[in-house]
């Protein structure tokens, strides 16, 4: 978790951003930015797995907790040390001719990619056989890797622990006693035992676990059907990404970290859900293969603030998604709230449509007993070309009574002020859709077929790819050796801090491999809408 920072938005910019609860809906990241403090105070809690080890260090707790108390106190104090202003990431990409370009803040200027990086452009003849992969050298550009190296993922992401153990609870209690309500957790290093054995970048990939629903959007016969298909996909995406009842925290990606995967989606599973006619623009006859290839790449493009970008595309369906997420977490007593500030754009090139969407906040509840995840907040989906929009509300559970994981949605045609679809249910359970013609449909997210992602084995991954980068931390967590996992995690983070100080001394900005700054935002270096 990292700190946020400040910038001044372009006078032409517009923002569609999910804000934390209690923030006026008219506010945007541009109005929420503030100057970052100086060097962050860091609070580190080292957890010992065995009771014996805990007893050995018990006598040391008094002094350590005093240091923690002072560190957290310092972390909450404003720094008077002047520092360069760091700007917030924004998503930016070409809009349709009828709309202005979407802008959502800036992240400072970077040198042109062409000045220091030579990009390898994917040849048309090999489009469906290769995927992008970076060189390990700091300034090398994307390289090509045969997709035949990718194998179906067999790792089980579900957490099996029953809850917080007694010795772990004492560590969390000591940490909580030093925190204040609403405190930014950017400057607090949380205990290693709460980690969930995967990077945040991979978690974003797991939101694509139902790629057949994503690809079916472009097969819709009308704009109304396509926007409804997108809402159906959106509401079912979070279940697999947050698999398991136990809430754990994914690894904070290291700057420059990447994650690559793909899906093979059977063509007979991709079809319109409400209308029978086949899309007149379908090009299946040009592609005799039995499946569509959907590719995904994610990269951590910034450390201060922590910004992740991911891009997903299917060339055959002429569909792609470009998204950025800035995560900001805060302490809420017995909960931790994480605002996923940012937005994405789904492009259907076949129809010339762009759907801008935002993301909900996430909450880890009951952190002292059995932590569980709750989504909350109001998000938006809109298409300027067609005039359709959707409002999705993830309802948080009331203190007394009420249901958990409730979600409601409404799809509207703005020019006629007509509601064409309503939905309600649980985002990790059953969802019911009611259409304006009286038809209804029920989707049970727990029974939806999951398409396993394909990923290259560790020996064929680069040093900065998520699973390879975090492999030792993951290995020790699986063995239950929390001390060793903590030490490996500390080494990775210290290396990141050392390299960051070097760049600051040389005044050399970080240059991502796959995402470049374009105008006031970030965009994938070779997006489908430019390649075609």
Coordinates of C-alpha atoms in Angstrom, one line a residue:
X1 CA 0.0 0.0 0.0
X2 CA 1.4 3.4 -1.0
X3 CA 0.6 7.0 -0.5
X4 CA -1.4 9.1 -2.9
X5 CA -0.3 12.5 -4.3
X6 CA -1.4 15.7 -6.0
X7 CA -1.8 17.2 -9.4
X8 CA -3.9 19.7 -11.3
X9 CA -6.3 18.3 -13.8
X10 CA -6.6 19.5 -17.4
X11 CA -9.4 22.0 -18.0
X12 CA -10.8 19.6 -20.6
X13 CA -10.7 16.6 -18.4
X14 CA -13.7 14.7 -17.1
X15 CA -13.7 12.1 -14.4
X16 CA -15.8 9.0 -13.8
X17 CA -14.4 7.8 -10.6
X18 CA -15.7 5.7 -7.6
X19 CA -15.0 7.5 -4.4
X20 CA -15.1 6.1 -0.8
X21 CA -18.3 6.3 1.2
X22 CA -19.0 9.7 2.5
X23 CA -17.4 11.5 -0.4
X24 CA -19.7 13.8 -2.4
X25 CA -20.6 12.2 -5.7
X26 CA -19.4 15.2 -7.6
X27 CA -15.9 14.8 -6.4
X28 CA -13.2 13.2 -8.4
X29 CA -9.6 12.0 -7.8
X30 CA -8.7 15.5 -9.1
X31 CA -10.4 17.1 -6.2
X32 CA -9.2 14.5 -3.7
X33 CA -5.4 14.8 -4.2
X34 CA -3.1 16.2 -1.6
X35 CA 0.7 16.6 -1.3
X36 CA 2.5 13.5 -0.2
X37 CA 4.5 13.6 2.9
X38 CA 8.2 13.1 3.1
X39 CA 9.7 9.7 3.7
X40 CA 7.0 7.4 5.0
X41 CA 7.2 6.0 8.5
X42 CA 7.1 2.2 8.2
X43 CA 5.6 -0.1 10.8
X44 CA 6.7 -3.7 10.5
X45 CA 5.1 -6.5 12.4
X46 CA 7.0 -9.8 12.3
X47 CA 4.8 -12.8 13.2
X48 CA 6.3 -16.1 14.6
X49 CA 4.3 -19.1 13.5
X50 CA 4.9 -21.5 16.4
X51 CA 3.9 -20.7 20.1
X52 CA 7.4 -21.6 21.1
X53 CA 8.9 -19.0 18.9
X54 CA 6.3 -16.5 20.1
X55 CA 7.4 -17.2 23.8
X56 CA 11.0 -16.7 22.9
X57 CA 10.4 -13.2 21.6
X58 CA 7.7 -12.3 24.2
X59 CA 10.3 -10.5 26.4
X60 CA 11.2 -8.3 23.4
X61 CA 7.6 -7.2 22.8
X62 CA 7.7 -4.3 25.1
X63 CA 10.5 -2.5 23.4
X64 CA 9.3 -3.4 19.9
X65 CA 5.8 -2.2 20.6
X66 CA 7.2 1.1 21.9
X67 CA 9.0 1.4 18.6
X68 CA 5.8 0.6 16.6
X69 CA 3.9 3.2 18.6
X70 CA 6.4 5.8 17.9
X71 CA 6.6 4.8 14.2
X72 CA 2.9 5.0 13.7
X73 CA 2.7 8.3 15.6
X74 CA 5.4 9.7 13.2
X75 CA 3.6 8.2 10.2
X76 CA 0.5 10.2 11.1
X77 CA 2.3 13.5 11.5
X78 CA 2.6 15.8 8.5
X79 CA 6.0 16.2 7.1
X80 CA 7.4 19.6 6.5
X81 CA 10.1 18.3 4.2
X82 CA 9.5 19.7 0.7
X83 CA 9.2 17.1 -2.0
X84 CA 8.3 16.9 -5.7
X85 CA 4.6 16.7 -6.4
X86 CA 3.6 13.3 -7.8
X87 CA 0.5 13.2 -9.9
X88 CA -2.3 10.7 -10.0
X89 CA -2.6 8.2 -12.8
X90 CA -5.4 8.7 -15.3
X91 CA -6.8 6.5 -18.0
X92 CA -6.6 8.1 -21.4
X93 CA -7.4 6.8 -24.8
X94 CA -8.9 7.9 -28.1
X95 CA -12.6 8.3 -27.9
X96 CA -15.1 8.0 -30.8
X97 CA -15.3 11.0 -33.1
X98 CA -18.5 12.1 -31.5
X99 CA -17.0 12.4 -28.0
X100 CA -14.1 14.1 -26.4
X101 CA -11.1 12.2 -25.2
X102 CA -11.5 10.7 -21.7
X103 CA -9.1 12.1 -19.2
X104 CA -8.8 11.3 -15.5
X105 CA -5.8 13.1 -13.9
X106 CA -2.1 12.8 -14.7
X107 CA 1.0 11.1 -13.3
X108 CA 3.6 13.6 -14.4
X109 CA 5.5 13.6 -17.6
X110 CA 7.6 10.7 -18.9
X111 CA 10.0 10.8 -21.7
X112 CA 8.7 9.5 -25.0
X113 CA 8.9 5.8 -25.2
X114 CA 10.6 6.0 -28.5
X115 CA 13.4 8.0 -27.0
X116 CA 14.7 5.1 -24.8
X117 CA 12.7 2.0 -25.7
X118 CA 12.4 0.1 -28.9
X119 CA 9.0 -1.6 -29.1
X120 CA 8.6 -5.0 -30.7
X121 CA 5.4 -4.9 -32.7
X122 CA 3.4 -8.2 -33.0
X123 CA 3.6 -9.4 -36.6
X124 CA 0.1 -10.0 -38.2
X125 CA 1.1 -13.4 -39.3
X126 CA 1.8 -14.5 -35.7
X127 CA -1.0 -12.6 -33.9
X128 CA -2.7 -15.7 -32.6
X129 CA 0.4 -17.6 -31.7
X130 CA 2.4 -15.2 -29.6
X131 CA 2.1 -13.0 -26.6
X132 CA 4.1 -10.2 -25.2
X133 CA 6.8 -10.7 -22.5
X134 CA 9.4 -8.2 -21.3
X135 CA 13.2 -8.6 -21.2
X136 CA 14.7 -8.7 -17.7
X137 CA 16.9 -5.7 -18.5
X138 CA 15.6 -2.4 -16.9
X139 CA 15.1 -0.5 -20.1
X140 CA 14.3 -3.3 -22.6
X141 CA 11.0 -3.2 -24.4
X142 CA 8.4 -6.0 -24.7
X143 CA 9.5 -9.2 -26.3
X144 CA 7.7 -12.0 -28.0
X145 CA 7.0 -15.4 -26.3
X146 CA 5.3 -18.4 -27.9
X147 CA 1.8 -18.9 -26.5
X148 CA 2.4 -22.6 -26.8
X149 CA 4.5 -22.3 -23.6
X150 CA 1.4 -21.4 -21.6
X151 CA -0.2 -24.3 -19.7
X152 CA -3.6 -24.5 -18.0
X153 CA -3.4 -23.1 -14.5
X154 CA -3.9 -25.7 -11.8
X155 CA -3.3 -23.6 -8.7
X156 CA -6.1 -23.4 -6.2
X157 CA -6.6 -19.9 -5.0
X158 CA -9.1 -20.6 -2.2
X159 CA -7.9 -20.0 1.3
X160 CA -8.5 -22.9 3.6
X161 CA -7.5 -21.4 7.0
X162 CA -10.5 -21.2 9.4
X163 CA -9.6 -17.7 10.8
X164 CA -7.1 -15.8 12.9
X165 CA -5.2 -17.9 15.3
X166 CA -4.7 -16.8 18.9
X167 CA -1.1 -15.7 18.6
X168 CA -1.9 -13.9 15.3
X169 CA -4.8 -12.1 17.0
X170 CA -2.5 -10.7 19.6
X171 CA -0.2 -9.2 16.9
X172 CA -3.2 -7.6 15.2
X173 CA -4.5 -6.2 18.5
X174 CA -1.1 -4.6 19.2
X175 CA -1.1 -3.1 15.7
X176 CA -4.7 -1.9 16.0
X177 CA -4.0 -0.2 19.3
X178 CA -1.5 2.1 17.5
X179 CA -3.8 3.1 14.6
X180 CA -6.4 5.8 14.4
X181 CA -9.8 5.7 12.7
X182 CA -9.5 6.8 9.1
X183 CA -5.7 6.5 9.1
X184 CA -4.1 5.9 5.7
X185 CA -2.6 2.4 5.8
X186 CA -0.1 3.3 3.1
X187 CA 2.6 3.8 5.6
X188 CA 1.9 0.6 7.6
X189 CA 3.5 -2.7 6.7
X190 CA 0.9 -5.3 7.7
X191 CA 1.7 -8.8 9.1
X192 CA 2.7 -11.4 6.5
X193 CA 0.3 -14.0 7.8
X194 CA -2.6 -12.0 6.3
X195 CA -1.3 -12.5 2.7
X196 CA -3.2 -14.7 0.2
X197 CA -0.4 -16.1 -1.9
X198 CA -1.1 -14.2 -5.1
X199 CA -0.3 -10.7 -6.4
X200 CA -2.9 -8.0 -6.9
X201 CA -2.1 -8.2 -10.6
X202 CA -3.1 -11.8 -10.8
X203 CA -6.3 -11.0 -8.8
X204 CA -7.3 -8.6 -11.6
X205 CA -6.8 -11.4 -14.1
X206 CA -9.0 -13.7 -12.1
X207 CA -11.9 -11.2 -12.6
X208 CA -11.8 -12.5 -16.2
X209 CA -12.7 -16.1 -15.2
X210 CA -15.9 -16.0 -17.3
X211 CA -14.4 -14.9 -20.6
X212 CA -17.3 -16.4 -22.6
X213 CA -19.6 -13.8 -21.0
X214 CA -17.2 -11.0 -21.9
X215 CA -16.8 -12.1 -25.5
X216 CA -20.6 -12.5 -25.9
X217 CA -21.1 -8.8 -25.4
X218 CA -20.0 -8.0 -28.9
X219 CA -22.3 -10.7 -30.3
X220 CA -25.4 -8.8 -29.1
X221 CA -27.7 -7.8 -31.9
X222 CA -28.6 -4.3 -30.6
X223 CA -27.0 -1.6 -28.4
X224 CA -29.5 -2.4 -25.7
X225 CA -28.6 -6.1 -25.7
X226 CA -24.9 -5.3 -25.7
X227 CA -25.1 -3.0 -22.7
X228 CA -27.2 -5.5 -20.8
X229 CA -24.7 -8.3 -21.6
X230 CA -21.9 -6.1 -20.2
X231 CA -23.8 -5.5 -17.0
X232 CA -24.4 -9.2 -16.7
X233 CA -20.7 -9.9 -17.2
X234 CA -19.7 -7.1 -14.8
X235 CA -21.9 -8.4 -11.9
X236 CA -20.5 -12.0 -12.3
X237 CA -16.9 -11.0 -12.5
X238 CA -16.1 -10.4 -8.9
X239 CA -17.1 -13.8 -7.5
X240 CA -14.1 -15.7 -8.9
X241 CA -11.7 -12.8 -8.3
X242 CA -12.6 -12.9 -4.6
X243 CA -12.9 -16.7 -4.3
X244 CA -13.1 -18.1 -0.8
X245 CA -14.9 -17.0 2.3
X246 CA -11.7 -15.9 4.1
X247 CA -10.5 -12.4 3.4
X248 CA -6.8 -12.2 2.8
X249 CA -4.6 -9.5 1.2
X250 CA -2.9 -10.0 -2.1
X251 CA 0.8 -9.0 -2.5
X252 CA 1.4 -5.4 -3.2
X253 CA 2.9 -5.4 -6.7
X254 CA 6.5 -4.2 -7.0
X255 CA 7.0 -1.4 -9.5
X256 CA 7.7 -3.0 -12.9
X257 CA 6.0 -6.3 -11.9
X258 CA 4.0 -7.9 -14.7
X259 CA 1.5 -10.7 -15.0
X260 CA 0.7 -12.5 -18.3
X261 CA -2.0 -15.1 -19.1
X262 CA -4.5 -16.0 -21.7
X263 CA -7.7 -18.0 -22.1
X264 CA -8.9 -20.4 -24.8
X265 CA -12.6 -19.8 -25.1
X266 CA -14.7 -22.4 -27.0
X267 CA -16.6 -20.6 -29.8
X268 CA -19.8 -22.5 -29.2
X269 CA -19.9 -20.9 -25.7
X270 CA -19.9 -17.4 -27.1
X271 CA -23.3 -16.4 -28.2
X272 CA -26.0 -13.8 -27.6
X273 CA -27.9 -14.6 -24.4
X274 CA -31.3 -13.1 -25.2
X275 CA -31.8 -13.0 -29.0
X276 CA -31.4 -15.9 -31.5
X277 CA -30.2 -14.1 -34.6
X278 CA -26.5 -14.4 -35.3
X279 CA -24.6 -11.2 -35.5
X280 CA -24.4 -10.1 -39.1
X281 CA -20.9 -8.9 -38.6
X282 CA -19.5 -12.2 -37.3
X283 CA -16.2 -13.3 -38.9
X284 CA -16.2 -16.9 -37.7
X285 CA -15.9 -18.2 -41.2
X286 CA -12.5 -16.5 -41.5
X287 CA -11.2 -18.4 -38.4
X288 CA -11.6 -22.1 -38.6
X289 CA -10.1 -22.7 -35.1
X290 CA -12.4 -24.1 -32.4
X291 CA -11.7 -21.4 -29.8
X292 CA -11.1 -17.7 -29.4
X293 CA -7.8 -16.5 -27.8
X294 CA -8.2 -13.8 -25.1
X295 CA -4.9 -12.3 -23.9
X296 CA -4.2 -10.4 -20.6
X297 CA -1.2 -8.4 -19.4
X298 CA -1.0 -6.3 -16.2
X299 CA 1.8 -4.1 -15.0
X300 CA 2.5 -2.1 -11.8
X301 CA 3.3 1.3 -13.4
X302 CA 3.8 3.4 -10.2
X303 CA 4.8 3.0 -6.6
X304 CA 3.8 6.4 -5.3
X305 CA 0.8 6.2 -5.6
X306 CA 0.3 2.5 -6.1
X307 CA -1.2 2.2 -9.7
X308 CA -1.9 -1.0 -11.6
X309 CA -2.8 -1.2 -15.3
X310 CA -4.2 -4.1 -17.2
X311 CA -5.1 -4.7 -20.8
X312 CA -7.1 -7.6 -22.2
X313 CA -7.9 -8.2 -25.9
X314 CA -9.4 -10.7 -28.3
X315 CA -8.4 -10.0 -31.9
X316 CA -11.0 -12.2 -33.5
X317 CA -13.9 -10.6 -31.7
X318 CA -12.3 -7.1 -32.0
X319 CA -12.8 -6.5 -28.3
X320 CA -10.4 -5.0 -25.7
X321 CA -10.4 -3.6 -22.2
X322 CA -7.9 -1.0 -20.9
X323 CA -8.1 -0.3 -17.2
X324 CA -6.1 1.4 -14.4
X325 CA -6.6 1.1 -10.7
X326 CA -5.2 3.2 -7.9
X327 CA -5.7 1.4 -4.5
X328 CA -6.0 3.5 -1.4
X329 CA -6.7 1.8 2.0
X330 CA -7.7 3.1 5.4
X331 CA -8.3 1.8 8.9
X332 CA -11.9 1.6 10.0
X333 CA -11.8 0.0 13.5
X334 CA -12.5 -3.7 13.1
X335 CA -12.4 -3.3 9.3
X336 CA -10.0 -2.2 6.5
X337 CA -11.4 -0.3 3.5
X338 CA -9.8 -0.3 0.1
X339 CA -11.0 2.2 -2.5
X340 CA -10.3 1.1 -6.0
X341 CA -10.0 4.5 -7.6
X342 CA -9.8 4.4 -11.4
X343 CA -11.8 3.4 -14.4
X344 CA -11.6 1.2 -17.5
X345 CA -12.9 1.3 -21.0
X346 CA -14.4 -1.7 -22.9
X347 CA -14.1 -1.2 -26.6
X348 CA -16.2 -3.1 -29.2
X349 CA -14.5 -2.1 -32.4
X350 CA -17.0 -4.0 -34.5
X351 CA -19.7 -1.6 -33.3
X352 CA -17.6 1.5 -32.6
X353 CA -18.8 1.5 -29.0
X354 CA -16.9 2.4 -25.8
X355 CA -18.2 1.5 -22.3
X356 CA -16.6 3.5 -19.5
X357 CA -16.8 1.8 -16.1
X358 CA -15.7 2.3 -12.5
X359 CA -15.0 -0.1 -9.7
X360 CA -16.4 -0.7 -6.2
X361 CA -14.6 -0.4 -2.9
X362 CA -13.6 -3.5 -1.0
X363 CA -13.8 -4.0 2.8
X364 CA -12.1 -6.6 5.0
X365 CA -14.5 -7.1 7.9
X366 CA -14.0 -8.9 11.3
X367 CA -10.3 -8.7 11.1
X368 CA -9.8 -10.2 14.6
X369 CA -11.9 -13.3 14.1
X370 CA -12.8 -14.7 10.7
X371 CA -12.1 -12.0 8.1
X372 CA -14.5 -11.8 5.2
X373 CA -14.7 -9.6 2.1
X374 CA -17.5 -7.1 1.4
X375 CA -17.9 -4.9 -1.7
X376 CA -19.5 -1.5 -1.4
X377 CA -20.3 1.7 -3.3
X378 CA -21.9 3.0 -6.4
X379 CA -20.3 2.4 -9.8
X380 CA -21.2 3.5 -13.3
X381 CA -21.2 2.1 -16.8
X382 CA -21.9 4.3 -19.8
X383 CA -21.6 4.4 -23.5
X384 CA -21.7 7.9 -25.1
X385 CA -22.4 6.7 -28.6
X386 CA -25.6 4.7 -27.8
X387 CA -26.8 6.8 -24.9
X388 CA -27.1 3.7 -22.6
X389 CA -25.8 3.8 -19.0
X390 CA -26.1 1.6 -16.0
X391 CA -25.8 2.3 -12.2
X392 CA -24.7 -0.6 -10.0
X393 CA -24.9 -0.3 -6.2
X394 CA -23.0 -2.8 -4.0
X395 CA -24.8 -2.6 -0.7
X396 CA -22.8 -3.0 2.6
X397 CA -24.5 -4.9 5.4
X398 CA -26.2 -2.7 8.0
X399 CA -24.9 -2.9 11.6
X400 CA -28.2 -4.6 12.6
X401 CA -29.9 -7.1 10.4
X402 CA -29.8 -7.0 6.6
X403 CA -28.2 -9.3 4.1
X404 CA -24.6 -9.5 3.0
X405 CA -23.2 -9.1 -0.5
X406 CA -26.4 -7.5 -1.9
X407 CA -26.2 -5.7 -5.2
X408 CA -28.7 -3.9 -7.4
X409 CA -28.4 -2.5 -10.9
X410 CA -30.5 -0.5 -13.3
X411 CA -29.8 -0.1 -17.1
X412 CA -31.2 3.1 -18.7
X413 CA -31.6 4.6 -22.2
X414 CA -30.9 8.2 -21.4
X415 CA -32.3 9.9 -24.6
X416 CA -35.8 8.4 -23.9
X417 CA -35.3 8.1 -20.1
X418 CA -36.4 4.5 -20.3
X419 CA -35.3 1.8 -17.9
X420 CA -34.6 -1.3 -20.0
X421 CA -33.3 -3.7 -17.3
X422 CA -33.2 -4.1 -13.5
X423 CA -31.1 -6.6 -11.5
X424 CA -30.8 -7.6 -7.9
X425 CA -29.3 -10.4 -5.8
X426 CA -25.8 -11.2 -4.4
X427 CA -22.6 -10.6 -6.4
X428 CA -21.2 -13.9 -5.2
X429 CA -24.5 -15.8 -5.3
X430 CA -27.7 -15.6 -7.3
X431 CA -28.6 -12.7 -9.6
X432 CA -32.0 -12.0 -11.1
X433 CA -32.5 -9.8 -14.2
X434 CA -35.8 -8.3 -15.3
X435 CA -36.1 -6.8 -18.7
X436 CA -38.6 -4.2 -20.0
X437 CA -40.5 -6.8 -22.0
X438 CA -41.4 -8.7 -18.8
X439 CA -38.8 -11.5 -19.3
X440 CA -36.6 -12.6 -16.4
X441 CA -33.4 -14.5 -16.1
X442 CA -31.5 -15.9 -13.1
X443 CA -27.8 -16.4 -13.0
X444 CA -26.1 -18.4 -10.3
X445 CA -22.5 -17.2 -10.1
X446 CA -21.5 -20.3 -8.1
X447 CA -22.4 -22.6 -10.9
X448 CA -21.0 -20.6 -13.8
X449 CA -18.3 -22.6 -15.7
X450 CA -14.9 -21.2 -14.9
X451 CA -12.4 -21.1 -17.8
X452 CA -8.9 -21.7 -16.4
X453 CA -6.3 -19.2 -17.4
X454 CA -3.2 -20.4 -19.2
X455 CA 0.1 -19.3 -17.8
X456 CA 3.7 -20.2 -18.5
X457 CA 5.6 -22.3 -15.9
X458 CA 8.0 -20.5 -13.5
X459 CA 11.1 -21.6 -15.4
X460 CA 9.9 -19.8 -18.5
X461 CA 8.8 -16.6 -16.7
X462 CA 10.9 -13.4 -16.5
X463 CA 12.3 -12.3 -13.1
X464 CA 9.6 -9.5 -12.7
X465 CA 6.6 -11.7 -13.5
X466 CA 4.3 -12.0 -10.5
X467 CA 4.5 -15.7 -9.7
X468 CA 8.3 -15.9 -10.3
X469 CA 8.9 -12.7 -8.4
X470 CA 6.9 -13.8 -5.3
X471 CA 7.7 -17.5 -5.6
X472 CA 9.8 -17.8 -2.4
X473 CA 7.2 -15.8 -0.3
X474 CA 4.5 -18.1 -1.7
X475 CA 6.5 -21.2 -1.0
X476 CA 7.1 -20.3 2.7
X477 CA 3.5 -19.3 3.2
X478 CA 2.4 -22.7 2.0
X479 CA 4.8 -24.3 4.4
X480 CA 3.5 -22.2 7.2
X481 CA 7.0 -20.6 7.8
X482 CA 5.8 -17.0 8.4
X483 CA 9.2 -15.8 9.5
X484 CA 10.9 -16.9 6.3
X485 CA 8.1 -15.5 4.2
X486 CA 8.4 -12.2 6.0
X487 CA 12.1 -12.1 5.4
X488 CA 11.7 -12.8 1.7
X489 CA 9.0 -10.1 1.4
X490 CA 11.3 -7.6 3.2
X491 CA 14.1 -8.3 0.8
X492 CA 11.9 -7.6 -2.2
X493 CA 10.5 -4.4 -0.8
X494 CA 13.9 -3.2 0.3
X495 CA 15.3 -3.8 -3.2
X496 CA 12.4 -1.7 -4.5
X497 CA 13.2 1.1 -2.1
X498 CA 16.9 1.1 -3.0
X499 CA 16.2 1.3 -6.7
X500 CA 13.7 4.1 -6.1
X501 CA 16.2 6.1 -4.2
X502 CA 18.7 5.6 -7.1
X503 CA 16.2 6.9 -9.6
X504 CA 15.4 9.9 -7.4
X505 CA 19.1 10.8 -7.1
X506 CA 19.6 10.5 -10.9
X507 CA 16.2 12.2 -11.5
X508 CA 15.3 9.4 -13.8
X509 CA 11.6 8.6 -14.0
X510 CA 10.4 5.1 -14.1
X511 CA 9.4 3.8 -17.5
X512 CA 6.9 1.0 -17.7
X513 CA 7.2 -1.6 -20.4
X514 CA 3.6 -2.2 -21.5
X515 CA 1.8 1.0 -20.6
X516 CA 2.8 4.5 -21.7
X517 CA 1.6 7.9 -20.8
X518 CA -0.5 9.5 -23.6
X519 CA -1.9 13.0 -22.9
X520 CA -3.2 12.9 -19.3
X521 CA -3.4 9.2 -18.8
X522 CA -2.0 5.7 -19.4
X523 CA -2.7 3.4 -22.3
X524 CA -1.4 0.0 -23.5
X525 CA 1.5 0.5 -25.9
X526 CA 0.0 -1.4 -28.8
X527 CA -3.8 -1.4 -28.3
X528 CA -6.2 -3.2 -30.6
X529 CA -7.9 0.1 -31.6
X530 CA -4.6 1.4 -33.0
X531 CA -3.4 -1.8 -34.6
X532 CA -6.6 -2.0 -36.6

